[in-house]
């Protein structure tokens, strides 16, 4: 062990009282030998991150919350964690929901078969996928397409009542697409990262103009749902929607409380196929589409988070958590969102265990379920283990009441989340916790050569660290190169293993293991924000994604 390792705060302060700062203390506790050992994770011959990712994505497949697929994947991950010698590797069930709605998942869903093709005037296969929690077809069906872009119920009834039975609905105008002028994949430049280090600030003088709160768009969702309900009552075969383009189609979920046999099939298809069909219809050429789509439903699916840990040697009841969400959408295998990052977190644990990395505090990996439906798994876990956040649903309050702070709240060290695709970690968001920034800077110093160089003071949102932040616990998300995430893979049919860059994956596993170790061995508790943050709403409570 390096002589500088584990120097206590008291020793450091006796050595150089004038320099006894948060950063100096943190630096004194850095175990350089252990970091050097963790760097074995950069070796492509010994790293297991890509083989873990391949098995998860290629063999086990998508991990939609509440589906049999996520259960199968989770069982495999638990087996792997046991094989690596982690402690208490298990599926931890979500706490019981007293309102009887299974914490928002009264039904699980999975697509079993998807056949969709145009048969006249020309035959061609159509790329697409059912919106989850919507039904398939009643066996092999076929019908003509009708372009119905009207939203207003009165107009719809006047124009189409009685005319849509047995028809497919094209529910929107075709996407007007531009060429992909900008590179699809992107890494952050030094200038991009420098800009993230500057806090967002108001104008120099005067009162900034009031910005209306971003629209909850509930009206549009309600209108789309009402329209779909009317289409159902008119006996249509199904509704097609589209988005993105350039081969990518975003497919998310419908209303999980809607009964299977009381709604229409909703299918998102590739923009180029949608455009071809819609333009043919506009030209007066009837297009007949054939489909055989089988979607399965499962009452009250088992809901759980996946956990495993390495017990700390000195302060085992104090905990550092690393992780990300385990659930994915279902049109691909969810490689960048968020299977690849799960493989990174698992590899970080394997590296810590295999290298016998000294750990004072317990390091736990938590892979969350139900993130895509509004950070549900992490929120329930935080409420149950630490308190301070919202717990299980209460009557009239689906997001639950605030749970009182528990004793474990004070024993918590930090949570580090990965969920912005699988691009290389370039820094970390301090989440408005100014006191933690110098500590993170000192932790990045030994790994600067791996490209992790910046601490942004800003908040970043929309994923599971928010469940910790909302409970007054230090929860952080890394700054990562975006790669192809937004234009191509995020929630799309193209989110496959190919989108994972092996070198980025290996670097990230070393960086995550390093941060977990340094947090575990830090001389004291990481500073917390002085005031509890205003609660941030969950990321994507997507009740429905429109037409
Ligand atoms: Zn995600």
XYZ file of C-alpha atoms and ligand atoms in Angstrom:
548
model
C 0.000 0.000 0.000
C 1.194 3.460 -0.825
C 2.521 5.372 2.175
C 0.188 8.237 1.393
C -2.780 5.925 1.515
C -5.400 6.377 4.152
C -3.621 9.192 5.922
C -6.141 10.298 8.505
C -7.568 13.798 8.632
C -5.888 14.333 11.980
C -2.492 13.317 10.650
C -2.891 15.503 7.619
C -3.863 18.462 9.725
C -0.911 17.968 12.114
C 1.411 17.867 9.123
C 0.362 21.096 7.490
C -2.318 22.942 9.393
C -2.310 25.897 7.009
C -3.060 23.639 4.056
C -5.757 21.653 5.772
C -8.422 22.116 3.182
C -11.053 19.802 1.799
C -8.902 19.242 -1.245
C -5.706 18.557 0.719
C -7.537 16.080 2.934
C -9.024 14.347 -0.061
C -5.653 14.210 -1.814
C -4.012 12.753 1.272
C -6.455 9.873 1.244
C -5.895 8.918 -2.380
C -4.546 5.414 -2.706
C -2.473 5.606 -5.891
C -1.474 1.944 -5.808
C -5.106 0.887 -5.727
C -5.923 3.180 -8.663
C -3.015 1.671 -10.603
C -4.459 -1.790 -9.955
C -7.963 -0.743 -11.062
C -6.447 0.407 -14.340
C -6.218 -3.249 -15.277
C -9.790 -2.567 -16.438
C -8.308 -0.729 -19.446
C -6.791 -3.966 -20.757
C -9.006 -5.350 -23.501
C -7.755 -8.882 -22.824
C -8.818 -8.917 -19.188
C -11.712 -6.433 -19.053
C -15.112 -8.141 -18.998
C -17.217 -5.056 -19.653
C -17.855 -5.810 -23.334
C -18.610 -9.484 -22.766
C -21.067 -8.545 -19.984
C -22.634 -5.987 -22.326
C -22.830 -8.477 -25.180
C -24.568 -11.140 -23.113
C -27.017 -8.614 -21.664
C -27.880 -6.964 -24.972
C -27.424 -9.742 -27.535
C -28.623 -12.820 -25.654
C -30.980 -11.498 -22.970
C -32.448 -8.572 -24.932
C -34.611 -5.607 -23.968
C -35.474 -4.920 -20.336
C -38.823 -3.154 -20.327
C -39.983 -2.437 -16.758
C -42.318 -5.196 -15.590
C -41.573 -7.527 -18.528
C -40.325 -11.125 -18.339
C -37.217 -9.884 -20.185
C -36.057 -7.631 -17.370
C -36.553 -10.453 -14.881
C -34.492 -12.855 -16.999
C -31.677 -10.282 -17.352
C -31.739 -9.462 -13.657
C -31.411 -13.135 -12.700
C -28.383 -13.419 -14.974
C -26.787 -10.296 -13.458
C -27.320 -11.638 -9.927
C -25.585 -14.877 -10.995
C -22.653 -12.889 -12.380
C -22.334 -10.845 -9.203
C -22.277 -14.036 -7.133
C -19.663 -15.526 -9.464
C -17.487 -12.449 -8.878
C -17.840 -12.806 -5.109
C -20.059 -9.825 -4.369
C -22.080 -9.965 -1.138
C -25.890 -9.967 -0.899
C -26.377 -10.049 -4.673
C -30.135 -10.199 -5.100
C -33.307 -8.816 -6.635
C -34.676 -6.496 -3.981
C -38.480 -6.315 -4.355
C -40.086 -2.889 -4.376
C -42.021 -2.168 -1.173
C -45.710 -3.106 -1.245
C -47.994 -0.454 -2.668
C -50.926 -0.072 -0.240
C -53.175 1.381 -2.959
C -53.050 -1.892 -4.899
C -51.659 -0.427 -8.141
C -48.341 -2.324 -7.886
C -46.424 0.981 -7.745
C -47.726 2.014 -11.152
C -47.344 -1.371 -12.853
C -50.695 -3.145 -12.683
C -49.639 -4.991 -15.825
C -46.389 -6.028 -17.456
C -46.095 -6.164 -21.222
C -43.906 -7.730 -23.910
C -43.955 -7.945 -27.688
C -43.757 -11.541 -28.935
C -44.245 -11.158 -32.673
C -44.080 -8.198 -35.029
C -44.953 -8.539 -38.698
C -45.885 -5.393 -40.615
C -45.801 -4.935 -44.385
C -47.410 -2.994 -47.212
C -49.045 -5.322 -49.731
C -50.518 -2.890 -52.300
C -49.744 -0.990 -54.478
C -46.234 -2.363 -53.826
C -45.087 -4.931 -51.314
C -42.445 -3.832 -48.810
C -41.675 -4.564 -45.155
C -42.292 -1.770 -42.645
C -39.916 -1.171 -39.754
C -41.611 -0.316 -36.497
C -42.720 -1.506 -33.067
C -45.802 -1.393 -30.865
C -45.930 1.307 -28.243
C -45.607 -0.701 -25.015
C -48.770 -1.365 -22.986
C -50.856 -1.267 -26.174
C -52.414 -4.354 -27.780
C -51.321 -6.247 -30.873
C -53.628 -7.251 -33.721
C -56.287 -9.950 -33.631
C -54.200 -12.379 -35.669
C -53.289 -11.605 -39.278
C -55.223 -8.516 -40.377
C -55.110 -6.190 -43.352
C -56.700 -2.896 -44.257
C -56.351 0.354 -46.126
C -54.588 3.421 -44.702
C -56.390 6.712 -44.033
C -54.527 9.932 -43.252
C -56.321 11.584 -40.326
C -54.431 14.602 -39.037
C -57.367 16.372 -37.378
C -57.227 16.516 -33.583
C -60.495 18.186 -32.662
C -63.119 15.645 -31.650
C -66.018 17.556 -33.241
C -64.219 17.806 -36.594
C -63.219 14.138 -36.413
C -66.818 13.048 -35.847
C -68.206 15.245 -38.639
C -65.678 14.065 -41.169
C -65.003 10.424 -40.303
C -67.822 8.948 -38.165
C -68.680 5.485 -39.488
C -65.952 5.566 -42.181
C -62.918 4.150 -40.375
C -63.915 0.585 -39.500
C -61.186 -1.884 -40.535
C -58.805 0.925 -41.561
C -55.303 1.861 -40.401
C -54.923 5.451 -39.241
C -51.922 7.572 -40.219
C -52.350 10.021 -37.371
C -49.983 12.822 -38.359
C -48.480 14.557 -41.392
C -45.231 12.988 -42.639
C -42.029 14.260 -41.009
C -40.231 16.911 -43.045
C -36.658 15.708 -42.862
C -33.398 17.493 -43.428
C -30.114 15.893 -44.313
C -27.871 15.038 -41.384
C -25.671 18.059 -41.939
C -24.047 17.792 -38.532
C -21.964 14.789 -37.539
C -24.182 12.196 -35.887
C -21.551 11.257 -33.293
C -19.934 13.893 -31.120
C -17.293 14.087 -28.421
C -17.024 17.114 -26.148
C -14.234 19.527 -27.030
C -12.257 21.315 -24.339
C -14.363 24.413 -25.111
C -17.601 22.467 -24.583
C -16.337 21.189 -21.228
C -15.022 24.609 -20.158
C -18.469 26.060 -20.877
C -20.028 23.484 -18.534
C -17.810 24.772 -15.718
C -19.423 28.199 -15.905
C -22.574 28.406 -13.817
C -25.683 29.562 -15.627
C -26.299 33.191 -14.611
C -29.104 35.720 -15.028
C -28.700 38.905 -17.144
C -26.379 41.589 -15.652
C -29.119 44.141 -15.021
C -32.843 44.281 -14.613
C -35.284 41.534 -13.953
C -35.087 38.654 -16.384
C -38.307 38.249 -18.335
C -40.526 35.690 -16.707
C -40.289 32.420 -18.557
C -43.473 30.418 -18.406
C -42.911 27.029 -16.817
C -42.215 24.454 -19.490
C -45.518 23.078 -20.688
C -46.515 19.787 -19.135
C -48.130 19.100 -22.527
C -50.843 17.243 -20.675
C -53.480 18.840 -22.865
C -51.876 17.409 -26.003
C -51.561 13.999 -24.350
C -55.195 14.122 -23.188
C -56.314 15.126 -26.683
C -54.302 12.309 -28.281
C -55.713 9.813 -25.779
C -59.271 11.022 -26.429
C -58.697 10.722 -30.172
C -57.324 7.197 -29.803
C -60.333 6.274 -27.647
C -62.628 7.550 -30.405
C -60.692 5.602 -33.063
C -61.142 2.511 -30.888
C -64.892 3.077 -30.684
C -64.982 3.421 -34.501
C -63.334 -0.007 -34.935
C -60.031 0.977 -36.579
C -57.268 -1.624 -36.959
C -54.593 0.560 -35.387
C -52.835 3.916 -35.419
C -49.414 4.606 -36.912
C -47.162 7.408 -35.657
C -43.614 8.391 -36.487
C -40.684 10.534 -35.325
C -36.891 11.008 -35.621
C -36.136 9.638 -39.119
C -32.887 8.536 -40.773
C -33.761 4.982 -39.851
C -34.347 5.713 -36.168
C -37.773 5.370 -34.599
C -38.398 6.294 -31.001
C -40.817 3.898 -29.272
C -41.913 4.356 -25.662
C -45.004 3.477 -23.694
C -48.746 3.915 -23.500
C -50.979 4.276 -20.463
C -50.152 1.384 -18.121
C -53.550 1.433 -16.469
C -55.511 1.082 -19.726
C -57.024 -2.347 -20.150
C -55.594 -4.428 -23.023
C -58.904 -5.094 -24.765
C -60.188 -1.526 -24.485
C -57.653 0.317 -26.604
C -56.366 0.382 -30.163
C -53.022 -1.010 -31.341
C -50.521 1.877 -31.550
C -47.453 1.355 -33.705
C -44.531 3.699 -34.321
C -42.935 3.226 -37.723
C -39.830 4.533 -39.431
C -40.283 8.064 -40.795
C -39.204 7.050 -44.293
C -41.784 4.239 -44.468
C -44.448 6.464 -42.941
C -43.667 9.195 -45.453
C -43.874 6.850 -48.416
C -47.259 5.506 -47.306
C -48.719 8.904 -46.383
C -47.616 10.562 -49.631
C -49.066 7.690 -51.677
C -52.384 8.127 -49.850
C -52.235 11.901 -50.485
C -51.741 11.101 -54.199
C -54.934 9.053 -54.162
C -53.162 5.686 -54.291
C -54.692 3.271 -51.764
C -52.104 1.537 -49.582
C -53.093 -1.749 -47.959
C -51.088 -2.877 -44.947
C -50.976 -6.339 -43.453
C -49.974 -7.068 -39.865
C -49.655 -9.819 -37.325
C -48.559 -8.381 -34.000
C -48.697 -10.319 -30.756
C -48.251 -8.502 -27.468
C -48.433 -10.325 -24.136
C -49.727 -8.994 -20.817
C -48.830 -10.022 -17.279
C -50.863 -9.071 -14.219
C -49.028 -7.575 -11.228
C -45.483 -8.286 -12.424
C -42.782 -8.636 -9.820
C -41.040 -5.239 -9.521
C -37.507 -5.055 -8.067
C -34.120 -3.349 -8.145
C -30.934 -5.359 -8.681
C -28.372 -4.960 -5.881
C -25.033 -6.381 -4.782
C -22.190 -5.068 -2.660
C -18.672 -5.275 -1.282
C -18.708 -4.826 2.471
C -16.504 -2.032 3.863
C -13.814 -3.039 6.331
C -13.948 -0.107 8.763
C -17.370 1.493 8.331
C -19.542 -1.256 6.831
C -22.816 0.450 7.754
C -21.826 3.524 5.716
C -22.487 3.180 2.021
C -21.405 4.439 -1.390
C -23.771 3.455 -4.210
C -22.952 3.277 -7.900
C -25.425 2.376 -10.603
C -27.907 3.384 -13.214
C -31.244 2.209 -14.488
C -31.583 -1.387 -15.571
C -34.855 -0.991 -17.449
C -34.908 -0.090 -21.134
C -37.425 0.527 -23.873
C -38.193 -2.407 -26.101
C -37.643 -1.555 -29.797
C -33.961 -2.524 -29.489
C -31.828 -3.949 -26.698
C -31.288 -0.673 -24.818
C -27.501 -0.662 -25.134
C -26.779 3.026 -24.583
C -29.923 3.521 -22.483
C -29.009 1.966 -20.208
C -27.575 -1.544 -20.556
C -24.047 -0.419 -21.441
C -23.836 1.811 -18.354
C -25.149 -1.121 -16.240
C -22.353 -3.289 -17.652
C -19.905 -0.511 -16.691
C -21.214 -0.382 -13.106
C -21.010 -4.176 -12.853
C -17.475 -4.156 -14.251
C -16.502 -1.455 -11.741
C -17.676 -3.784 -8.950
C -15.809 -6.717 -10.483
C -12.616 -4.618 -10.687
C -12.925 -3.535 -7.044
C -13.436 -7.133 -5.956
C -10.861 -8.779 -8.245
C -8.169 -6.269 -7.290
C -8.949 -6.613 -3.557
C -9.254 -2.829 -3.490
C -9.179 -1.586 0.127
C -12.619 -0.142 0.961
C -13.460 1.466 4.303
C -17.147 1.972 3.556
C -19.449 -0.508 1.819
C -19.702 -0.065 -1.957
C -23.035 -1.170 -3.394
C -24.245 -1.395 -6.964
C -27.931 -0.667 -7.558
C -29.496 -1.162 -10.970
C -32.911 0.462 -10.960
C -36.216 -0.626 -12.427
C -38.940 1.774 -13.611
C -36.649 4.718 -14.379
C -38.224 5.334 -17.762
C -41.638 5.591 -16.119
C -40.474 8.330 -13.711
C -37.475 7.220 -11.580
C -39.748 4.897 -9.618
C -37.291 2.162 -8.515
C -34.655 4.555 -7.198
C -37.252 6.763 -5.514
C -38.781 3.800 -3.660
C -35.319 2.514 -2.661
C -34.207 5.872 -1.268
C -37.451 6.284 0.672
C -37.243 2.773 2.095
C -33.543 2.786 3.014
C -32.795 6.412 3.871
C -36.052 8.392 3.999
C -36.342 12.025 3.025
C -37.912 11.356 -0.376
C -41.257 10.156 -1.644
C -42.319 6.613 -0.903
C -44.987 4.208 -2.117
C -48.187 5.666 -3.583
C -50.677 7.022 -1.077
C -54.411 7.364 -1.678
C -54.786 10.261 -4.112
C -51.021 10.679 -4.470
C -49.402 8.322 -6.977
C -45.930 9.709 -6.234
C -46.247 8.988 -2.522
C -45.805 11.157 0.554
C -42.428 12.334 1.887
C -40.983 9.630 4.146
C -39.338 10.777 7.431
C -35.515 10.754 7.528
C -34.080 7.456 8.790
C -30.895 6.782 10.722
C -29.229 5.459 7.553
C -29.630 8.913 5.982
C -26.658 10.161 8.005
C -24.617 7.057 7.141
C -24.938 7.597 3.423
C -21.839 8.781 1.586
C -22.686 9.317 -2.114
C -24.477 7.970 -5.160
C -22.835 8.011 -8.614
C -25.151 7.438 -11.574
C -24.456 6.553 -15.183
C -27.199 7.291 -17.691
C -26.301 9.596 -20.555
C -25.402 6.965 -23.073
C -22.144 5.066 -22.781
C -19.774 7.799 -24.020
C -16.497 8.439 -22.226
C -16.760 10.122 -18.812
C -15.298 13.635 -19.148
C -16.173 15.039 -15.742
C -18.945 15.220 -13.185
C -21.811 17.560 -12.298
C -21.478 18.807 -8.709
C -25.266 19.296 -8.637
C -24.958 22.751 -7.011
C -22.895 21.255 -4.165
C -20.021 23.786 -4.143
C -18.181 22.148 -1.255
C -17.830 18.816 -3.007
C -16.259 20.291 -6.168
C -12.668 20.636 -4.843
C -12.826 17.047 -3.578
C -13.925 15.783 -6.990
C -11.139 17.818 -8.612
C -8.573 16.092 -6.424
C -10.084 12.680 -7.263
C -9.861 13.397 -11.003
C -6.177 14.301 -10.820
C -4.844 10.700 -10.899
C -7.154 9.811 -13.821
C -6.884 12.970 -15.956
C -5.124 10.977 -18.649
C -8.357 8.988 -19.117
C -10.107 12.180 -20.197
C -11.968 13.007 -16.969
C -11.036 16.630 -16.360
C -14.002 18.869 -15.540
C -16.361 19.556 -12.627
C -19.500 21.439 -13.573
C -21.233 23.299 -10.740
C -24.535 22.831 -12.545
C -27.456 20.589 -11.849
C -28.225 17.911 -14.331
C -31.478 16.103 -14.235
C -33.698 13.468 -15.603
C -32.268 10.341 -14.075
C -31.880 8.370 -10.843
C -29.416 10.612 -8.949
C -32.392 12.984 -8.666
C -34.115 10.507 -6.324
C -31.140 10.934 -3.944
C -30.900 14.692 -4.474
C -34.612 15.096 -3.720
C -34.053 13.263 -0.419
C -31.169 15.604 0.574
C -28.511 12.975 -0.187
C -25.422 13.586 -2.358
C -26.277 12.104 -5.753
C -24.236 12.789 -8.856
C -24.256 12.129 -12.574
C -21.158 12.161 -14.781
C -20.496 14.366 -17.816
C -20.182 11.975 -20.766
C -19.390 12.350 -24.439
C -22.753 12.282 -26.221
C -21.575 10.112 -29.144
C -24.688 9.190 -31.214
C -27.136 9.325 -28.298
C -29.695 11.990 -29.198
C -29.874 11.772 -32.969
C -29.733 8.016 -33.134
C -29.963 5.652 -30.164
C -31.913 7.269 -27.287
C -35.174 5.240 -26.928
C -34.969 4.002 -30.517
C -34.929 0.832 -32.568
C -31.196 1.410 -33.168
C -30.019 1.179 -29.556
C -27.943 -1.959 -30.010
C -24.546 -3.240 -28.815
C -22.882 -1.660 -31.880
C -23.439 1.781 -30.343
C -21.145 0.913 -27.397
C -17.554 2.038 -27.935
C -15.241 -0.514 -26.251
C -12.541 1.936 -25.193
C -15.098 4.309 -23.674
C -16.709 1.396 -21.834
C -13.383 0.245 -20.364
C -12.334 3.768 -19.345
C -15.705 4.351 -17.703
C -15.478 1.158 -15.670
C -12.056 2.227 -14.321
C -13.256 5.778 -13.611
C -16.419 4.602 -11.856
C -14.463 2.086 -9.761
C -11.963 4.824 -8.867
C -14.665 7.240 -7.750
C -16.423 4.507 -5.755
C -13.169 3.637 -3.993
C -12.252 7.260 -3.255
C -15.720 7.969 -1.867
C -15.519 4.808 0.225
C -12.135 5.778 1.682
C -12.653 9.534 1.990
C -11.569 10.721 5.466
C -15.022 12.014 6.352
C -18.508 12.417 5.044
C -18.749 14.161 1.721
C -20.237 17.617 2.193
C -23.961 17.921 1.622
C -25.836 20.903 0.306
C -26.654 23.289 3.128
C -30.296 23.607 2.175
C -32.490 20.809 0.938
C -33.018 21.316 -2.788
C -36.325 22.224 -4.270
C -37.810 18.974 -5.428
C -37.147 18.253 -9.081
C -39.982 16.533 -10.859
C -39.216 13.075 -12.188
C -37.708 12.788 -15.620
C -40.033 11.102 -17.962
C -43.280 10.241 -16.294
C -44.515 9.806 -19.879
C -48.135 8.890 -19.306
C -48.364 8.457 -23.050
C -46.375 9.641 -25.994
C -49.193 11.083 -28.023
C -50.804 9.758 -31.157
Zn -31.840 6.320 -19.440
